[in-house]
Every structure is written in structure tokens, then in C-alpha cells.
Amino acid sequence: MCSRYLRISLVGPLWIVTLLALGGCQREKRQFQSSPVTESGPMQVRTTDLQAGQTTPLQPDARRALYENNAYNLSEGKRLYQWFNCVGCHAHGGGDSGPPLIDSAWRYGGEIEQIYATIQQGRPNGMPAFGGKIPEQQIWQIAGYVRSISGNLSRSASPGRNDEMQTSPPEQLMEKQPPVTSSPAATEGTQK
Amino acid sequence: MPDPQTGFRRVPARIGTRRLLLAATIAIGTCRVGAAEPGNPSDWTMPAHDYASTRYTDLAEINASNVKNLTVQFTFSTGVARGQEGAPLVVGNTMYIVAPYPNDLFALDLTKPGAPLKWSYKPNPKAAAQGVACCDVVNRGAFYYDGAIYYATLDGHVIAVDAQNGRELWNTTLGNINKGETITMAPEVVKGKVLIGNSGGEYGVRGWLTALDAKSGAIQWKAFSTGPDSDVLIGPEFKPFYASDKGGDLGVRTWPPGAWTIGGGTVWGWISYDPDLNLVYYGTGNPGPWNPEQRPGDNKWTGGIFARDPDTGRARWFYQTVPHDLYDYDSINELILLDLELKGQQRKVVVRPERNGYIYIIDRATGEVLSADAYGTVNSTLGVDLNTGKLKYNDEKKPRQGEVVRNICPTAPGAKDWNPSAYSPRTGLLYVPHTNLCMDWQSYATNYIAGTPYVGADVKMYAGPGGNRGVFTAWDLKKRAKAWEVKEDLPVWSGALATGGDLVFYGTLEGWFKAVNARSGALEWQFKTGSGIIGQPVSYRGPDGRQYVAILSGVGGWAGAIVAGGLDKRDPTAAKGMVNATTDLPDKTTKGGMLYVFALSAH
Amino acid sequence: MTPFEHSVLDVAGVQNAYIHTMWTVLLGICALMYVLVLGFLLWALLRARRTPDPVRPAESTGVESALYAWIGLVIVGLFGITITSYAVDRAIFAAGQKSGLALEVTSQQWWWDIKYQNDDPSQSFHTANEIHLPVNVPVTISLRSPDVIHSFWVPNLHGKQDLIPGRDTDIHLRPTRTGVFRGQCAEFCGAQHANMAVYVFVESQQDFDRWRAGQLQAATAPTGSTAAQGRDSFMTSACPLCHTIRGTDAAGVTGPDLTHVASRASLAAGALDYNRGNLAAWIADPQGIKPGNHMPTVGLSPQDLQSIAAYLDGLK
């Protein structure tokens, strides 16, 4: 008698709570079209820590959440990273003729706005300029993915283990390495 | 001294006093080197030492008994801490060194103590060229000819510099970095023509060999490695030995439509020259992309050896060492011209230690393959069919898009990459510095985007059977077998030097410069330089009459990429898989860029 | 868009003819059984109503034999189905053993890359989303997928065959009449699975040879200044990174081959009929038309958009 009442008194609220909780689940928003027609680049970028005069902090771009915390955009970035031959110079983060992207050392800055600028503008010692070729939204997606290679993004958004040959550790499981703007000891003409 | 037992005959090309003395002591059964060595025999005027590419000096002052007294006489810093692949040149008491990008040329005065800098020439190549250099920003050296030094820069310029005063004589632009084209090879100057080829087989670059006039720098002829016969300079005088190389416009018909325009076949290795037959010999690089399923067909004329007339560039014969290459087995290695006695007959041959793991002996007049024997672990192929000339691929190891094929030997850089071997006429042995690596490979469809890599494969390399990643092999050409070998922990990526003192010199990837006994392989001497060695050792007689040995030390190239590029070992596919095989290298060496010159201490 | 057929029941190929036989036999036998079962049920209900006494045992003289008859009928029916199934399977297999034309179809999300094979590699070529076949010639299509599982299904010609990453499958066809047949991806493969059609044009050998010769040609040179401008705009913007136009420097392979795009009947794997307006619309807003597909919105100026559309429209 007592146990039956207990069951009845628990089951109802349990159902209600479960339904309410599920209602809080939202499928991640996927923005296929940028607005208005195409995306634009970051509002402000600096590629050096040195400022003349009094230092002023840079505001992070308002689109950071969209391109760093969105699993769809990161997985698109991973696809484009291979499609546009980033793998050819940077391998799967370990580097080749281009520097590694998996560590914390960034010659031209490792925040998403700085990575965007590097991809779009190119860099003097060998990074090709992809601006005018890769559309802006796709550059954001690639820049976001590149951030995930060094473990800097949330685990739930970063891509997981490859289906193909296992290369560097899955982005999801990578230990977080906050970026530092740094490069190896400069020797004439060899700093990339 | 010639060895009566090896059955080779050596005939000197130029008669000087020293030469007459040597000639007078020649006994029966000696070996003939296939071509003349220009200039003073105690100089080193071209990276290969002579047109036959023997890399052998008959200087014999340093030998097995006194080499323990070899000490550093002077050093010189190139100022660049990247892979030093060059061969120092010595012409009339001046030493010439080419550094990696930015490709400065230095002339050192050997008559003064410490060999101070006489002059330097700075070409200021485009910095962006570094972005399309697949395998470090290296340069394999210059060539001295008729009072000038000839060399090329990373951004595709070929330059002639006055050897006396360092003034630029001419500067011709041949390469376009926006197509992924660079130049890393040392030119070969033959009969007043500077022969030079391009790099970029990993960038979808269409390969070519160009001849420039040595006096003016004007283009005399240009032979492409793919495309219609008119571009490849194939005409009625072209007489390939095998049926598969015969037919019209094979450089188009053995490709899917249009693929030959981005097909690779770059010419970035070594050229030899036979003045008697009036032919130059060189090889073409890998077809592009690495993913073979994007380019069905034999992919002519990539992955093979050309013999051409140096005056007109017209092709005489071609042999494809890797038809429809599956593994980036470029065919650009050194070609040593020898006259060997094979099966009772004297044959003029080229000897090629090939990337695919076989040592080829090919008749250099006709292109007929006389033998092809494995000198390392090979499972990607099952031998060469000597009747058809075709390489027999192993179906089990064929790359398939979307599948990982494991344990393919040798790896993409091959059983031996560009680093050249040396031949000693005294021992009759070919000294081959090479690697023992195998790989896993997965290919996928890749877009061609000009100025970016056109590869389409993920690779992981690791040590082959035995666990040693490098080998220094002495190969007996008569017996077609190894005479001896020295196992090295790290891949061997330096060139070899053979001397008349019966010593062979080479360097290891962690920086040991070694002299081994040419007959037994015993280590006679070694010296730890400041950084890994991937350069080409040379030897010369200095103004004081002593014999010197020079080597550039500075790790890099493909094998040393993890150090030169500061790469990360957590990604085994970095540096196209080489990082997986060299994760311990940063613990053994850092970057460097130093010239070391040795001689016996003057007691 | 030319009128097309898209039905399993309209047989246009040898393999589908056998499948149709199977289908007919199954339909016949099952229909018969269905009618009989319903008939007996109805009879039982009617009989029950006429006999009011529920106590009397349902003893009928014919029950046992009726039961045996029914079992016999079922066995005959099942055997009939089994034998037909086996024979059809063998027949389809035998029909597939003949060799003729060889194709390789690679399914991508969400379009079809069609490659016409040839022993002479310079006679092979790629096209997209549209297959032309000569009538009565056996065709072997090897099927590959680099990304997820798809399924190739042209109902008028044959059944479904999956394309599985890391695995090679194939399908054999032999069309028996000319016509235009629509095919569809038949294995859910992502957001645009529904918009992944392939059109198969079966034509006479002559027409096929003519089509093939045309496809082998490199891209037509642009006529007129707008089209020439369009080619230059095409080559300098994002397009060559993913698309190939043979005869030019564009050699991307992750998007459909555009060398003869204007000769095709549809765009975007059947999402749009091919005409210049739709082409310009597709380039202007691919994500609006087929949300989630891999063609990005390239921010072209109106002039570039028009000139590129003019250039591509000339690639017949």
C-alpha cells in the first residue's frame, strides 16, 4: 500500500522533470548561409604583442562563439583543411614545409582572428594568400578548425577520431595549449 | 691504384706529370671511368667530381693508417641554420660554397690562414619561395666552368658569377613560384651549356631540363618531361630499347586528358655526361599527384632515365624505372658512368642506385637494362622483368583510396634518396649511403591548386627490418652483391666520397663525420660536428700540398625536417611521414650551418 | 528538363526485367493467397451467422482435406517463389558477366562523379550526375565512396547497390530501350540525401558515340567578351579550387567536373533543371537551394556572376 503510493507519487513528477529537461535540449544551430550574403573578415586584427604607446586590449570578434563553439563549423573546417591542401604544408598539425599548428607557438598569432588574417593575407616567408579564393565564411571555418588542432576549443564541439589513418591525436582529446606568439631563433632569411 | 683482380681498367683523361706516373703503374685488368675529368685533378670543380659522377679523388695522402690524425683545420659558418646539402667546390686555391635559402655564395681564400672570405654574392631570392619548397630550403651546390661559378636559387633563377671577383655575369629567371616551381639542384655545365632542371613534383609542376648558354644565359633548348613529343624533344633519333617506351606522343597518351600539364617529372637530381658518346644522362622525378588513381596510365616520361644530345637536347633513349609510379619513387639519383666487364664483354654502362631499391646497370648507349638487383628491403615490387624492362609491382602493396596499406618497403624517399654514392676504381665497389625504412600509406583525392601541394597521400614511416634506419653499403658491381655494410641508427642522408687512400667518407644525421676503410668497412676515424650532416664531402689538395677533406654540417632536408622545420612529433604524418621515423632526432641534434675542413695535423 | 521515367515497373533493362519477373510472380502468388485467405475468412463469417448453435462441434467432413490442400498450396507457392528467386538471381548474375562499357561511379555528398574508363587513359573522362549509355550494351559500373554509404538506384534498370567507403562494389546494367531514366541515392547519406539524383540517358550507339566524342573534347573556348571575361573571373576566384575544366588550369576534383556542364540536363544532382537562370541562381546562392551542400556562397559581384554564368553556359 505504502510502496504503491510512493511509486505513484514519484513517477508523475519524474516524467514531468524528464520532459522539461528534454525540452531544454536544442540541436546546435547550423548557419548554412552567412548574412547578409557573404561573411566578412574579423573587425580588428593585430599580429604582434608590441604596441606603440599605451596598450589597449583588442576586443575578440563577436563571431568567436559561432566559429569556435559549433561542431558543424569545426567539422566543415576539417574537411576544407584537407580540400584546400593545408595538409600538404602543415600535415595534420605536425608541420612539413609549413610550421606545426598543433603546438602553442604561433609566429603570427594563434587567436582565431589572427589565424583568419594569416590565411587570407598570406605571410612573407611562404604562406600563400587565400583571400579572394576561399570564401570568407570558409576561412572562418578553417581558422576555427585550426584552433581545435591545438586543443583550444571545447571538447563537445571539436572533431573526434578519424575514420581513416590515425594521424595526430583527435582534436577532442588534445591537451589544451594556449597560443603564444613566438617563433624559433631568427636567422637571416629563414624565419617563416 | 688499379687492382689487377677486379678486372677493371682505368685510363686517365688528361696527361700531366702525376698522371703519367699513375699510367705507368697500371697493371693488366683495370677499370675505365667513362668520362674525362676536366681541370686539375687536385681540384673539385663540380659536385660529382667528374662528368662520370664517380665522386672519387685519387689523392692518397690520407689513408687508413694516418687518418686518426685528421683534425679540423678551419671552419666557416654559412650563416643559415637549415639543411646544408651542398658540395663545396675548390678551384685554384679558392673554395666556393652555396648556402641554403637565401642562397648566398661564398668564396674562401685557401692561401691564407683560416681561409678568410674573399667575396660573397647575395642573390636575394624571393622569400615566398620558401612556401613551395617541399623538403627544406636546400641547395645542392654550384658548378665551376671556364672562369665562372654557376648555380641556382630557390625562386628559380640561374646565375653566373665571376669566379675571381664575385660579380654577377648573368641572371636568368626560369621558375615560377606561383606554379609551385623552385630550383634546388646543382647545374651541370657541358660544352658551354648550363643544364638545369626544376623542382616541384609535390606541387603539380611540369618538369623540364633547360640548357642555357654559359656565356650569356640565353635559353638554348628546353626539354619537358611530359607532353607531346615536340615539347619533350623526341624525334627520329629517339631509339628507346623497350617496346613500352616506343610510340608517338606517349607523354600525352599515357595520362588522362590534361593531367600531363600538372604531371610532375621534375628534374632536380644529378646529370652525367659521356663526351665519347656525346650524351648527357639524367632522371625525371615522380609524377603528380602522389595518389596514383588520379593519373591512370604509365605517366611518361616521369620516373625514368633520359639520354640526350647536349647540343640539341634531342632524346636518344629513355628507360622508365617506375612506370605509373605508386610511391613517389623519383628517378633522379646519380648516374655513374663506368666501363665494366660483364659476361666477358666490355660494356659502357650507367650505374644507378635507384629509389625503388634496385641497383640498375644499364647500357648507356642503348638503354638496355643489364641487371637490377635489390640493395635494400623491397616488397613494393617483385623485381624487374629484364625481357620487357618493366618493374613488377606487388598487388598486395598497391595504394587504394580510402584504405591504409601497411608496411610498404622501401618508403617514399626510397631505399636511397638524392644523396649521391661514390665509386672507387681501386676497390671496384660502389659506396651507397642509404636508408632502411618502410611506411604505411593512405591515398585520397586531392585538388590541384597552383602554388599549393598536390599530393593526396598520408604517410607514416618507420624503421625497416633490423631496426636500423640507415645503412652505408659497399656494393660489388661485378658480383652484384653487398661486399659489406655499416648499419646506422638514423637514416643516412649525406653523400659519399671515395679516395685514393682507400677511405670512404660520409656523415650521419646526428653529426658524426666518418672515414671507413674502403675495403673492409671498418671505422677508421670519426669526428662529431655541430649538427647533422646531409651534405656532400669533397677532397682537394690545398696550396700547401696537403690533402684536405671538406664537409658542410647542418641538419635538414627531408630526413632532418623535424629539426630544420621545428616540427611536432605528435603528428606521425608530418613531413610526409618522416617525422614518425625521426622522433628522436631533436634529442640528438639541433640546427646548424658550418663548414668543416680537415687535414692531417702537420707534425 | 527532358521528361524522364522513374519507375520500377517500367522495365528498361535486362536486370530489371528479371526483377520484374520476380515481382510479378510474388505479386501473383501473394495476391492469390490474399484473395483466398480473405475469401475463406468471409465464408467462415457468413457460415457462422447461418449456424446459430454454438454448442455443436465444428465437425466438418472436409476440414482435414482442406487443411492438407491449404498446406499443399502454401508449399507450392513458397517453392514457386524460391525457385523463381533463385532463377532470377542466377539470370541477373549471368547477365552481369558480359563485359562491354566500363564506368566508375564515385558518390560524394551529394552528387555523383561518373568516370568513363578506357584501357587508353587518354580516352577516359569524368562527368557528373549524368550517365549516357548505348542501348543493348552491357555496362559494368564500379562503385566507390570516399565519405559515407550511398546507394545507386536507377529503378527502371536494376535494383539498389550500396557504395561503401573502403569497399569496392559494382553493378551491371544492360538497358534494352532508349529513354531518360532517373536514378536516386537510396541510402540516407546526410542532409541532402533527397537531392542526389542521377539521370541515365539511354540512346542509340551512334548518339552515344557522338556524345562520348564531345565529352572527350577539352572545354569549348569562350565566344564573346562576356564569356571571355567570365572565364578569367572563374579562374581567379574560388572556382578552380574545387572544379575541373579540362583544357584550362582548373583542376579541382572535390566538386563536379564542369568541362561540359552546359550539355547536362540538370544541375546540382537533379536539384535544378539546367538553364542559364538556374545556373546563375545556383552560383549566387547554393546554400539556399540545397542547404548544407559543400558548394559555398562565393561573394561574386553581379558582373562576375553574369559573366561566369555566360562562360559556363557555353561549355556544351
mmCIF file of N, CA and C in Angstrom, chain B residues 179 252-258 261-262 293-298 400-403 445-450 454, chain C residues 104 115 120-125 144 146 166-168 216 240-243 246 248-255:
data_model
loop_
_atom_site.group_PDB
_atom_site.id
_atom_site.type_symbol
_atom_site.label_atom_id
_atom_site.label_comp_id
_atom_site.label_asym_id
_atom_site.label_seq_id
_atom_site.Cartn_x
_atom_site.Cartn_y
_atom_site.Cartn_z
ATOM 1 N N LYS B 179 53.534 28.693 -59.561
ATOM 2 C CA LYS B 179 53.140 27.372 -60.049
ATOM 3 C C LYS B 179 53.722 26.298 -59.140
ATOM 4 N N VAL B 252 51.559 12.300 -73.689
ATOM 5 C CA VAL B 252 50.165 12.720 -73.591
ATOM 6 C C VAL B 252 49.267 11.500 -73.431
ATOM 7 N N ARG B 253 49.571 10.470 -74.238
ATOM 8 C CA ARG B 253 48.649 9.319 -74.312
ATOM 9 C C ARG B 253 48.683 8.425 -73.092
ATOM 10 N N THR B 254 49.724 8.530 -72.260
ATOM 11 C CA THR B 254 49.769 7.662 -71.080
ATOM 12 C C THR B 254 49.265 8.395 -69.851
ATOM 13 N N TRP B 255 48.448 9.429 -70.085
ATOM 14 C CA TRP B 255 47.850 10.195 -68.993
ATOM 15 C C TRP B 255 46.367 10.376 -69.282
ATOM 16 N N PRO B 256 45.519 10.585 -68.231
ATOM 17 C CA PRO B 256 44.167 11.053 -68.507
ATOM 18 C C PRO B 256 44.256 12.429 -69.172
ATOM 19 N N PRO B 257 43.194 12.824 -69.903
ATOM 20 C CA PRO B 257 43.308 14.080 -70.663
ATOM 21 C C PRO B 257 43.723 15.254 -69.781
ATOM 22 N N GLY B 258 44.741 15.957 -70.194
ATOM 23 C CA GLY B 258 45.154 17.160 -69.483
ATOM 24 C C GLY B 258 46.028 16.939 -68.263
ATOM 25 N N THR B 261 49.805 18.172 -67.919
ATOM 26 C CA THR B 261 50.235 19.563 -67.728
ATOM 27 C C THR B 261 50.591 19.835 -66.272
ATOM 28 N N ILE B 262 50.052 19.021 -65.366
ATOM 29 C CA ILE B 262 50.403 19.162 -63.947
ATOM 30 C C ILE B 262 50.975 17.848 -63.465
ATOM 31 N N GLU B 293 45.679 6.962 -58.342
ATOM 32 C CA GLU B 293 44.398 6.733 -59.009
ATOM 33 C C GLU B 293 43.902 7.962 -59.747
ATOM 34 N N GLN B 294 44.507 9.117 -59.506
ATOM 35 C CA GLN B 294 44.104 10.302 -60.261
ATOM 36 C C GLN B 294 44.815 10.381 -61.601
ATOM 37 N N ARG B 295 45.743 9.466 -61.874
ATOM 38 C CA ARG B 295 46.507 9.525 -63.124
ATOM 39 C C ARG B 295 46.791 8.118 -63.663
ATOM 40 N N PRO B 296 45.734 7.376 -64.026
ATOM 41 C CA PRO B 296 45.988 6.063 -64.614
ATOM 42 C C PRO B 296 46.821 6.173 -65.883
ATOM 43 N N GLY B 297 47.588 5.110 -66.173
ATOM 44 C CA GLY B 297 48.467 5.126 -67.343
ATOM 45 C C GLY B 297 49.910 5.085 -66.886
ATOM 46 N N ASP B 298 50.827 4.891 -67.825
ATOM 47 C CA ASP B 298 52.229 4.773 -67.470
ATOM 48 C C ASP B 298 52.869 6.094 -67.042
ATOM 49 N N ARG B 400 45.315 2.219 -52.364
ATOM 50 C CA ARG B 400 43.909 2.288 -52.749
ATOM 51 C C ARG B 400 43.308 3.452 -51.984
ATOM 52 N N GLN B 401 42.611 4.316 -52.680
ATOM 53 C CA GLN B 401 41.989 5.447 -52.000
ATOM 54 C C GLN B 401 41.105 4.955 -50.878
ATOM 55 N N GLY B 402 41.244 5.556 -49.722
ATOM 56 C CA GLY B 402 40.385 5.208 -48.602
ATOM 57 C C GLY B 402 40.842 4.012 -47.802
ATOM 58 N N GLU B 403 41.927 3.357 -48.230
ATOM 59 C CA GLU B 403 42.432 2.212 -47.455
ATOM 60 C C GLU B 403 43.833 2.522 -46.972
ATOM 61 N N ALA B 445 41.624 11.617 -52.849
ATOM 62 C CA ALA B 445 41.542 12.553 -53.976
ATOM 63 C C ALA B 445 41.960 13.929 -53.504
ATOM 64 N N THR B 446 42.783 14.594 -54.306
ATOM 65 C CA THR B 446 43.287 15.897 -53.921
ATOM 66 C C THR B 446 43.069 16.900 -55.043
ATOM 67 N N ASN B 447 42.751 18.141 -54.658
ATOM 68 C CA ASN B 447 42.553 19.198 -55.633
ATOM 69 C C ASN B 447 43.889 19.750 -56.081
ATOM 70 N N TYR B 448 43.977 20.117 -57.366
ATOM 71 C CA TYR B 448 45.147 20.852 -57.816
ATOM 72 C C TYR B 448 44.865 22.333 -57.594
ATOM 73 N N ILE B 449 45.674 22.963 -56.758
ATOM 74 C CA ILE B 449 45.571 24.409 -56.551
ATOM 75 C C ILE B 449 46.982 24.937 -56.729
ATOM 76 N N ALA B 450 47.193 25.693 -57.786
ATOM 77 C CA ALA B 450 48.550 26.144 -58.124
ATOM 78 C C ALA B 450 49.198 26.829 -56.938
ATOM 79 N N TYR B 454 50.298 19.186 -54.202
ATOM 80 C CA TYR B 454 49.387 18.330 -54.995
ATOM 81 C C TYR B 454 49.831 16.897 -54.726
ATOM 82 N N GLU C 104 33.142 4.067 -63.760
ATOM 83 C CA GLU C 104 33.400 4.102 -62.324
ATOM 84 C C GLU C 104 32.594 5.258 -61.755
ATOM 85 N N LYS C 115 32.915 8.381 -64.095
ATOM 86 C CA LYS C 115 34.121 8.296 -64.918
ATOM 87 C C LYS C 115 33.945 7.208 -65.952
ATOM 88 N N ASP C 120 42.994 2.905 -72.743
ATOM 89 C CA ASP C 120 43.875 4.013 -73.086
ATOM 90 C C ASP C 120 43.474 5.167 -72.173
ATOM 91 N N PRO C 121 44.317 5.529 -71.215
ATOM 92 C CA PRO C 121 43.881 6.529 -70.227
ATOM 93 C C PRO C 121 43.547 7.872 -70.838
ATOM 94 N N SER C 122 44.140 8.198 -71.977
ATOM 95 C CA SER C 122 43.830 9.492 -72.570
ATOM 96 C C SER C 122 42.445 9.508 -73.204
ATOM 97 N N GLN C 123 41.769 8.342 -73.233
ATOM 98 C CA GLN C 123 40.395 8.276 -73.745
ATOM 99 C C GLN C 123 39.389 8.149 -72.615
ATOM 100 N N SER C 124 39.812 8.368 -71.389
ATOM 101 C CA SER C 124 38.878 8.322 -70.273
ATOM 102 C C SER C 124 38.500 9.753 -69.922
ATOM 103 N N PHE C 125 37.353 9.932 -69.295
ATOM 104 C CA PHE C 125 36.947 11.288 -68.917
ATOM 105 C C PHE C 125 35.960 11.224 -67.763
ATOM 106 N N ARG C 144 32.348 3.382 -55.795
ATOM 107 C CA ARG C 144 33.219 3.702 -54.678
ATOM 108 C C ARG C 144 32.680 4.930 -53.976
ATOM 109 N N PRO C 146 34.041 7.901 -51.044
ATOM 110 C CA PRO C 146 35.082 8.361 -50.130
ATOM 111 C C PRO C 146 34.551 8.831 -48.789
ATOM 112 N N GLY C 166 35.747 2.457 -48.354
ATOM 113 C CA GLY C 166 36.729 1.428 -48.050
ATOM 114 C C GLY C 166 36.413 0.094 -48.682
ATOM 115 N N ARG C 167 35.401 0.025 -49.513
ATOM 116 C CA ARG C 167 34.999 -1.249 -50.088
ATOM 117 C C ARG C 167 34.605 -1.022 -51.542
ATOM 118 N N ASP C 168 34.948 -1.973 -52.392
ATOM 119 C CA ASP C 168 34.558 -1.847 -53.802
ATOM 120 C C ASP C 168 33.329 -2.691 -54.069
ATOM 121 N N LEU C 216 34.855 13.979 -74.614
ATOM 122 C CA LEU C 216 36.304 13.819 -74.574
ATOM 123 C C LEU C 216 37.027 15.106 -74.943
ATOM 124 N N PRO C 240 38.255 27.328 -59.338
ATOM 125 C CA PRO C 240 39.180 26.256 -59.724
ATOM 126 C C PRO C 240 39.688 25.440 -58.546
ATOM 127 N N LEU C 241 39.468 25.922 -57.319
ATOM 128 C CA LEU C 241 39.953 25.165 -56.162
ATOM 129 C C LEU C 241 39.221 23.831 -56.033
ATOM 130 N N CYS C 242 37.994 23.744 -56.543
ATOM 131 C CA CYS C 242 37.206 22.521 -56.407
ATOM 132 C C CYS C 242 36.790 21.900 -57.733
ATOM 133 N N HIS C 243 36.792 22.686 -58.822
ATOM 134 C CA HIS C 243 36.248 22.194 -60.084
ATOM 135 C C HIS C 243 37.314 22.040 -61.142
ATOM 136 N N ARG C 246 38.597 20.881 -68.190
ATOM 137 C CA ARG C 246 39.733 20.349 -68.956
ATOM 138 C C ARG C 246 40.092 21.301 -70.065
ATOM 139 N N THR C 248 41.854 23.952 -69.333
ATOM 140 C CA THR C 248 42.244 25.175 -68.630
ATOM 141 C C THR C 248 43.081 24.768 -67.428
ATOM 142 N N ASP C 249 43.427 25.755 -66.599
ATOM 143 C CA ASP C 249 44.236 25.457 -65.424
ATOM 144 C C ASP C 249 43.405 24.959 -64.250
ATOM 145 N N ALA C 250 42.097 24.926 -64.404
ATOM 146 C CA ALA C 250 41.240 24.497 -63.287
ATOM 147 C C ALA C 250 41.275 22.988 -63.186
ATOM 148 N N ALA C 251 41.773 22.465 -62.078
ATOM 149 C CA ALA C 251 41.899 21.011 -61.932
ATOM 150 C C ALA C 251 41.532 20.573 -60.526
ATOM 151 N N GLY C 252 40.445 21.103 -59.970
ATOM 152 C CA GLY C 252 39.978 20.640 -58.679
ATOM 153 C C GLY C 252 39.116 19.405 -58.874
ATOM 154 N N VAL C 253 39.138 18.486 -57.922
ATOM 155 C CA VAL C 253 38.375 17.245 -58.083
ATOM 156 C C VAL C 253 37.332 17.025 -56.995
ATOM 157 N N THR C 254 37.258 17.899 -56.002
ATOM 158 C CA THR C 254 36.283 17.657 -54.941
ATOM 159 C C THR C 254 34.903 18.174 -55.304
ATOM 160 N N GLY C 255 34.778 18.861 -56.424
ATOM 161 C CA GLY C 255 33.475 19.270 -56.929
ATOM 162 C C GLY C 255 33.274 18.677 -58.310
#
